[in-house]
Tab-separated table of C-alpha atoms and ligand atoms in Angstrom:
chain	number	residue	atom	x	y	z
A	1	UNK	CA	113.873	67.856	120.152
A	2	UNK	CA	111.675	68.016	116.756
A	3	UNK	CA	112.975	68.174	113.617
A	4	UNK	CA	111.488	71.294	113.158
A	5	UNK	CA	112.908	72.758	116.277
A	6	UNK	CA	116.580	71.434	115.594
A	7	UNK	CA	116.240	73.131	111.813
A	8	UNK	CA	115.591	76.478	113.549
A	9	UNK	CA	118.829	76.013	116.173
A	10	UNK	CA	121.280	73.677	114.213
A	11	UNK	CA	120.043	73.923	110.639
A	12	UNK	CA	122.148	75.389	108.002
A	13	UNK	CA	120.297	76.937	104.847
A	14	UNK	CA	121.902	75.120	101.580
A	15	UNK	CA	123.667	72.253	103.647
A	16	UNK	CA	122.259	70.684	106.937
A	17	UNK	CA	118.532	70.036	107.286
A	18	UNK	CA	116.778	67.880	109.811
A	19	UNK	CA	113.872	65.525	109.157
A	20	UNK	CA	111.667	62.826	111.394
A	21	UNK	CA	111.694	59.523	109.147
A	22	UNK	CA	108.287	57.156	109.186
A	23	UNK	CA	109.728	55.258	112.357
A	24	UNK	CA	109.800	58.395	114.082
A	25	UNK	CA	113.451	58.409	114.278
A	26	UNK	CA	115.079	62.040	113.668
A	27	UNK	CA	117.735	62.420	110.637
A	28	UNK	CA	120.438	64.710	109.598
A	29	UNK	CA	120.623	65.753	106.245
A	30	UNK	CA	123.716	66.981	105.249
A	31	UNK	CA	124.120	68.168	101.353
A	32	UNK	CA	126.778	70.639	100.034
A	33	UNK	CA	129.236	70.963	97.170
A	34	UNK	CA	131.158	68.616	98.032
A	35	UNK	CA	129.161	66.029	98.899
A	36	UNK	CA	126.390	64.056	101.257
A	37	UNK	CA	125.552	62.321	104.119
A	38	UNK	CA	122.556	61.434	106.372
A	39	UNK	CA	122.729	60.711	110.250
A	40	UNK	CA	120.673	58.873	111.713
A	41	UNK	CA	120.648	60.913	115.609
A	42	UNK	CA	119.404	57.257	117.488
A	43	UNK	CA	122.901	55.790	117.737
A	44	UNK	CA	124.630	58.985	115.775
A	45	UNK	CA	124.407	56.291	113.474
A	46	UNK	CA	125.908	57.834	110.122
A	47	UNK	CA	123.775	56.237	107.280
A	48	UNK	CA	125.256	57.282	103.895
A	49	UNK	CA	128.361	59.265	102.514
A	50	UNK	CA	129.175	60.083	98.921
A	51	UNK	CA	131.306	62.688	98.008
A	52	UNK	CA	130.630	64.535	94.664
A	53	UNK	CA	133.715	62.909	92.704
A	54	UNK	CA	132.150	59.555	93.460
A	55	UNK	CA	129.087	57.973	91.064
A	56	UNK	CA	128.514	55.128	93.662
A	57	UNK	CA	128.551	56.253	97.827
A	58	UNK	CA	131.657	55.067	99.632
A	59	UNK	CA	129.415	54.187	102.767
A	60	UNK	CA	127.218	51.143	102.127
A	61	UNK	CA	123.174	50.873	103.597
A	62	UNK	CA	121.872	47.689	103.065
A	63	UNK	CA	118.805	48.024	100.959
A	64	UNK	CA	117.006	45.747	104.321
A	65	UNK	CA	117.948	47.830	106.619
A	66	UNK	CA	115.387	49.227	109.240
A	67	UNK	CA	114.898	51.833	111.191
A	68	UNK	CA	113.180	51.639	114.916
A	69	UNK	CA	113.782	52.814	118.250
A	70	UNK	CA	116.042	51.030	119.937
A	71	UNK	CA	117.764	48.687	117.329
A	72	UNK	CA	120.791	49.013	115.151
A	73	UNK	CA	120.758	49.825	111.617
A	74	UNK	CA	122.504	47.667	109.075
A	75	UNK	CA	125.403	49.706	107.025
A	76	UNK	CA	126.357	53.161	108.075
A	77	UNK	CA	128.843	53.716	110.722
A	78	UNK	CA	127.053	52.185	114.170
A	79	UNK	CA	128.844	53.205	117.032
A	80	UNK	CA	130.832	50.690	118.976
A	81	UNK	CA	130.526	52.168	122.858
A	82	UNK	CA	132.068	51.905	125.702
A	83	UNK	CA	132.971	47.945	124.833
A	84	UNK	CA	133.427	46.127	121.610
A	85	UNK	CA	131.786	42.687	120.717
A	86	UNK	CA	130.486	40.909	123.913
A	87	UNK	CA	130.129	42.450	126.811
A	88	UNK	CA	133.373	41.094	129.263
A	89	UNK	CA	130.996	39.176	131.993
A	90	UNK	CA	126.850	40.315	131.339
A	91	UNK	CA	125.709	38.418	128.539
A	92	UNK	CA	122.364	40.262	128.383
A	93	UNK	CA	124.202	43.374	127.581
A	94	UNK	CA	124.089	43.970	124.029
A	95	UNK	CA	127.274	43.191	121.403
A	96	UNK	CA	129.365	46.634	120.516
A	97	UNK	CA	127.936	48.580	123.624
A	98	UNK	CA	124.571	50.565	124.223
A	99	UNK	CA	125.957	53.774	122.284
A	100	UNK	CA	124.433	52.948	118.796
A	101	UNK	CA	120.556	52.082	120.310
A	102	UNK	CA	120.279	55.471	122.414
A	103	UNK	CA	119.102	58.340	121.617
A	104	UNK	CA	121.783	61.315	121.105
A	105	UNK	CA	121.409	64.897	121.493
A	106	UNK	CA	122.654	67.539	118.331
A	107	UNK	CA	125.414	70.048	120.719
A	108	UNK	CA	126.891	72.378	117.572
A	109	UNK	CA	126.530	72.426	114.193
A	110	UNK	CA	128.967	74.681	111.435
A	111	UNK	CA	130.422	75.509	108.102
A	112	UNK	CA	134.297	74.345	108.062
A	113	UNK	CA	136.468	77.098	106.154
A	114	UNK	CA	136.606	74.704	102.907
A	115	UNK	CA	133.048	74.340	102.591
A	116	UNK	CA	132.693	71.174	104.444
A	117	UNK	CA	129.908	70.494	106.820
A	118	UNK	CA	129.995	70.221	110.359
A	119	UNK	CA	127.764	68.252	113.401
A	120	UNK	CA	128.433	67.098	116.471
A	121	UNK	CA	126.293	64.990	118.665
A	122	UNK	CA	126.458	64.246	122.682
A	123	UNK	CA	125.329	60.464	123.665
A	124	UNK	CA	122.281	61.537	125.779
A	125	UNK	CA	122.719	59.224	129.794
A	126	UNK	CA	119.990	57.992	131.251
A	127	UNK	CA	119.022	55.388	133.532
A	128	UNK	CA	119.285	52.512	131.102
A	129	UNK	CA	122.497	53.861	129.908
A	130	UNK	CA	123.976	54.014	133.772
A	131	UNK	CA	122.884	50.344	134.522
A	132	UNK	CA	125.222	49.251	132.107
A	133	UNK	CA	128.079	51.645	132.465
A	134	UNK	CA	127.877	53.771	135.571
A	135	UNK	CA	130.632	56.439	135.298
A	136	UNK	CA	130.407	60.276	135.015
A	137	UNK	CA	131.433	60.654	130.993
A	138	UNK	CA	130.251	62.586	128.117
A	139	UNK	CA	130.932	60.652	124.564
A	140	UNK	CA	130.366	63.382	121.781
A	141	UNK	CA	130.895	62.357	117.851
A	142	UNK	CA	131.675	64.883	115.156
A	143	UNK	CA	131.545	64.133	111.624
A	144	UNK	CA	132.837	66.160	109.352
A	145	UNK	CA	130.975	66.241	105.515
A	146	UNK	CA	132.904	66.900	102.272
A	147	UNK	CA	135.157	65.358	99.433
A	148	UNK	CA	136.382	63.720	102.805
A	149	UNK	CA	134.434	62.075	105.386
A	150	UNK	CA	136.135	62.705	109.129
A	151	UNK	CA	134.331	60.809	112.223
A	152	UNK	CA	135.708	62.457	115.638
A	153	UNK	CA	134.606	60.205	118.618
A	154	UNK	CA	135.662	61.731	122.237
A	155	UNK	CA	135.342	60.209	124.964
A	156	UNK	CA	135.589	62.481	128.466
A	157	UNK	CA	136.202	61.083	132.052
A	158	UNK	CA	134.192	63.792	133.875
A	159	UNK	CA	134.385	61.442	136.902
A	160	UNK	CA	136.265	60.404	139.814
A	161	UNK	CA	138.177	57.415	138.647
A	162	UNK	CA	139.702	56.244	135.492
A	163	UNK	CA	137.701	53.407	133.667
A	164	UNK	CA	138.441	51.905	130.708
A	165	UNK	CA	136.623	51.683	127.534
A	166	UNK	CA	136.495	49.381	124.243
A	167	UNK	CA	135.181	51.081	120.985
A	168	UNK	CA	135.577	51.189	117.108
A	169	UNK	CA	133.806	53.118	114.467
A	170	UNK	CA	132.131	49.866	112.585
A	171	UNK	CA	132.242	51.513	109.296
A	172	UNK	CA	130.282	49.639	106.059
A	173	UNK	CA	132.029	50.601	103.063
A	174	UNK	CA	130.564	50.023	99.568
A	175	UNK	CA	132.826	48.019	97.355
A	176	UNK	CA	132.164	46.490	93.455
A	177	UNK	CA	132.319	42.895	94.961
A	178	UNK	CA	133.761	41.550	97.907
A	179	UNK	CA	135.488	38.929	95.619
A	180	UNK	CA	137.719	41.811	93.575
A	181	UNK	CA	138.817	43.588	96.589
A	182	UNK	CA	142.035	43.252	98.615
A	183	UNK	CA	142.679	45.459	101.712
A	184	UNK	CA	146.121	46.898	102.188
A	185	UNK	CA	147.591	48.735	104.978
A	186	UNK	CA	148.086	45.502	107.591
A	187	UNK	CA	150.720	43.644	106.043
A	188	UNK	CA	152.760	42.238	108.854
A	189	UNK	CA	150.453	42.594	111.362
A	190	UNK	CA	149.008	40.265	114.216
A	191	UNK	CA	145.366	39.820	114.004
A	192	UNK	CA	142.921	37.423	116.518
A	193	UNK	CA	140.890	35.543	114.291
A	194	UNK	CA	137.202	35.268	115.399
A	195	UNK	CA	136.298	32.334	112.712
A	196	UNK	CA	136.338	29.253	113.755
A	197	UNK	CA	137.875	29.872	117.386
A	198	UNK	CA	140.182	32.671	118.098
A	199	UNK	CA	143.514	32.167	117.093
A	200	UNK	CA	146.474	34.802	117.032
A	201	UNK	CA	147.918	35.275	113.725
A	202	UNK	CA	150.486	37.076	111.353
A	203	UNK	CA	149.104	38.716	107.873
A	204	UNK	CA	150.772	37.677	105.334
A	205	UNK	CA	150.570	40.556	102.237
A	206	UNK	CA	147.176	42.130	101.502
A	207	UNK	CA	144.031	40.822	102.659
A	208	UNK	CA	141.739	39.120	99.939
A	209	UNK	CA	138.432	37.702	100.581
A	210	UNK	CA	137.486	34.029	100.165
A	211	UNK	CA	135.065	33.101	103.333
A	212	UNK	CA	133.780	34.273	105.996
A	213	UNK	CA	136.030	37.100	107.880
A	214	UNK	CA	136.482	38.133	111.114
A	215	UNK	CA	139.483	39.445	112.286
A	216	UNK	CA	140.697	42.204	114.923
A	217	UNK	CA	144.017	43.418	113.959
A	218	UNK	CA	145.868	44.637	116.912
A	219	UNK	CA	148.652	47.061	117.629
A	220	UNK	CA	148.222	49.459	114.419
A	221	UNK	CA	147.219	52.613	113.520
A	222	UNK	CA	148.435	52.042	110.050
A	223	UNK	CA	146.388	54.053	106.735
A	224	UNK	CA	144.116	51.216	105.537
A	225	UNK	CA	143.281	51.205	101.423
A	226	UNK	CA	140.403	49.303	100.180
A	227	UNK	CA	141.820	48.189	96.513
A	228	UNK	CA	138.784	48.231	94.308
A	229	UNK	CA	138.870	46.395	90.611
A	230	UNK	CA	135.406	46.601	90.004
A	231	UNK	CA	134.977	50.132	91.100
A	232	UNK	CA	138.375	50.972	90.392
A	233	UNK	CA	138.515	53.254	93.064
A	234	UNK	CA	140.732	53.229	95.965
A	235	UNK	CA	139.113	53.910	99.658
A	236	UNK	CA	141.193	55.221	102.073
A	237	UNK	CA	140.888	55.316	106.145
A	238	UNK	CA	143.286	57.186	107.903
A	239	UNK	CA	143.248	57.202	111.245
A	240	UNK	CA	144.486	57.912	115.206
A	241	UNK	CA	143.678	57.374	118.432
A	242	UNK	CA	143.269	53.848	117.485
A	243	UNK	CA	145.124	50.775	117.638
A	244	UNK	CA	142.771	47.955	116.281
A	245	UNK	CA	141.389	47.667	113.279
A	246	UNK	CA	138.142	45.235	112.367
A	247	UNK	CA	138.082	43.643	108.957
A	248	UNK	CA	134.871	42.081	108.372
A	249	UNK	CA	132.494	40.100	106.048
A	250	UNK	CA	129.773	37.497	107.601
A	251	UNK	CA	129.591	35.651	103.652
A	252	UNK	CA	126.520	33.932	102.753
A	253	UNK	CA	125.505	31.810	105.016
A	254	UNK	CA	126.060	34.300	108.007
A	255	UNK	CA	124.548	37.054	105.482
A	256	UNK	CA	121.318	34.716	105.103
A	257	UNK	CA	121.009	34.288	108.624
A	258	UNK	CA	121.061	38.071	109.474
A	259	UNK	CA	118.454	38.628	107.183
A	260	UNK	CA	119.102	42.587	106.686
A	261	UNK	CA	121.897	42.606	104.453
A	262	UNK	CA	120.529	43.010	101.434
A	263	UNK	CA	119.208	39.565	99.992
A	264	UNK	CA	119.895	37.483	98.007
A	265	UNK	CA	123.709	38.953	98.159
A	266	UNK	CA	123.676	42.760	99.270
A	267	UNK	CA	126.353	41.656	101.398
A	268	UNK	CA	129.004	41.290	98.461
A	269	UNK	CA	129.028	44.812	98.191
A	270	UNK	CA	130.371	46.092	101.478
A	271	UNK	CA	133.060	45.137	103.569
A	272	UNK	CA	133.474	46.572	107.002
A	273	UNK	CA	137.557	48.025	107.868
A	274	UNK	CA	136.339	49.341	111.276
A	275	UNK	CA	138.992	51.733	113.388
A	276	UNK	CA	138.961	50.840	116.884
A	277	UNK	CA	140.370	49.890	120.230
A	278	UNK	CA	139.498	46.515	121.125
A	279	UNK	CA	141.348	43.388	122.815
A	280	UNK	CA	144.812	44.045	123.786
A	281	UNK	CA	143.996	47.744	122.980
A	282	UNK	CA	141.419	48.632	125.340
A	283	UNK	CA	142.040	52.232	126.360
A	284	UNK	CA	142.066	53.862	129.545
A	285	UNK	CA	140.884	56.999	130.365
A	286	UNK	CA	142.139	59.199	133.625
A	287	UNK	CA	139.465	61.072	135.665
A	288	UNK	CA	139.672	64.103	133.970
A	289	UNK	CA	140.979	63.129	131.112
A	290	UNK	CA	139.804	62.698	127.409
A	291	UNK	CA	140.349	60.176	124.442
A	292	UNK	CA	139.475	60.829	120.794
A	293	UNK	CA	139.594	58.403	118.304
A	294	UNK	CA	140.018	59.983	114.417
A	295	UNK	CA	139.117	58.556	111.617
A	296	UNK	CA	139.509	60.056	107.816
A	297	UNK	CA	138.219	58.072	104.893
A	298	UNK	CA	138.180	59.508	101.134
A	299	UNK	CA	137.994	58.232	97.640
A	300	UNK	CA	139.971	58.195	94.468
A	301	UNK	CA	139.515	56.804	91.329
A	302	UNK	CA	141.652	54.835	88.766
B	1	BG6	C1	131.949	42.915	113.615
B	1	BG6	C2	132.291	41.740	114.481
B	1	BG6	O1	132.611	44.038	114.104
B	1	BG6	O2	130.558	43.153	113.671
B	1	BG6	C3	131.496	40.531	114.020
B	1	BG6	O3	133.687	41.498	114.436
B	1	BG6	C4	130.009	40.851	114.026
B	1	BG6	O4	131.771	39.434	114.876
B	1	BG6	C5	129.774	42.092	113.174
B	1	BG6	O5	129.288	39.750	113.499
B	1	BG6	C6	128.316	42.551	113.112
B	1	BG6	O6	127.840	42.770	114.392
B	1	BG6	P1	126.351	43.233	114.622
B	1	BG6	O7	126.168	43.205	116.108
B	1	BG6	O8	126.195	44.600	114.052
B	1	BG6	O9	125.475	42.228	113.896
């Protein structure tokens, strides 16, 4: 569907406009009182958030980050669908799932009683899609605009037979400096550590950053606060439906590597706290039956 065709069925005058960027790719505009966001509708790839109380967005882009047909884009909120990382046993299928590369369709779009703005997108199937995962599903995604940002991911078994899915919400959130951060909310917890082998371990108080970090913290659903000195502002991520929870930073030599973040150190100023189901909390979903995984983040200062 054209932009212009999806601003006469889904547009709303004053707060949700559609427009094709120069890649061709079609994006959500979403602009009210209490705040904005863009969405990319490849990947229902959410690109930006800042809500009105905030002088710096709480979502991070990186200023490298490209837009085509068919490939991620760095920052936002890709997708993570219907696995998470590598794929179990095909190693030509791509990290984190299909679901952020594929076009999605716009289903419903709304006002929310407080003024917030509402769209929800349907992953569109098609061949490509079924060679990698063949079962009857719909995955929809509504996010939710305001002085709150909510991300609604369903997942619906419209098949035969249950199957089971990995996923997270890989959220980039923009932080002062990824040295004057600490992330609270997982004290306690077991996390698989992804650097330098995987090893299971215990957290031990908040999370700082020193190094390169990549860790999949299993078996909570825990709030999660981002603890910002530089900032000074506190993010939070509230969440359910989901028992992992990805705390990420690649550091510079990873970061130079990627060659998107943001060079020479764009990557300082995110750090990705991802909600998800992944490892030991795969989820499985009954023919017939649906998952949702919730996810609230907001931002106060101090
Ligand atoms: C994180 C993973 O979720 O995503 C990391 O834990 C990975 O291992 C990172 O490097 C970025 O992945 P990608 O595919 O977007 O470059």
């Amino acid at each position: 569907m054209s932009a212009a065709a999806l601003n006469t069925q889904f547009g709303i005058e004053g707060q949700l406009s559609f427009r094709e960027d120069a890649s061709g790719l079609v994006v959500a505009e979403i602009n009210n009182a209490q705040g904005r966001a863009s969405l990319c509708l490849q990947g229902a790839h959410l690109m930006s958030w800042q809500p009105a109380s905030q002088a710096v967005p709480v979502v991070w882009l990186s200023r490298d980050a490209k837009m085509a047909a068919g490939k991620s884009i760095r920052g936002g909120a890709p997708v993570c669908w219907p696995w998470f990382g590598a794929h179990a046993t095909e190693s030509s299928f791509p990290g984190h799932g299909y679901a952020r590369t594929v076009p999605w369709q716009v289903i419903e779009s709304g006002s929310e009683p407080n003024g917030a703005t509402r769209l929800t997108l349907r992953l569109v199937v098609s061949d490509k899609t079924r060679a990698q995962w063949p079962h009857d599903c719909n995955l929809d995604l509504t996010v939710i605009v305001g002085e709150t940002l909510r991300m609604e991911m369903t997942t619906e078994n419209t098949g035969a037979n249950d199957f089971v899915i990995g996923e997270a919400l890989h959220t980039y959130l923009q932080i002062g400096d990824i040295g004057a951060v600490r992330v609270t909310g997982l004290e306690g917890c077991e996390y698989w550590d992804k650097v330098g082998g995987s090893n299971l371990r215990r957290q031990d108080g908040a999370i700082g950053f020193a190094g390169e970090t990549d860790r999949v913290y299993i078996n909570s659903g825990a709030e999660c606060v981002i603890e910002d000195d530089k900032l000074k502002r506190r993010i939070h991520i509230a969440k359910s439906g989901s028992l992992s929870t990805v705390v990420w930073t690649p550091w510079t030599e990873k970061a130079n590597k990627m060659g998107d973040m943001g060079q020479p150190d764009g990557w300082r100023e995110m750090v990705c706290v991802e909600s998800a189901n992944a490892l030991d909390n795969l989820v499985t979903v009954a023919a017939g039956a649906r998952h949702t995984l919730i996810v609230e983040y907001g931002a106060v200062s101090f």
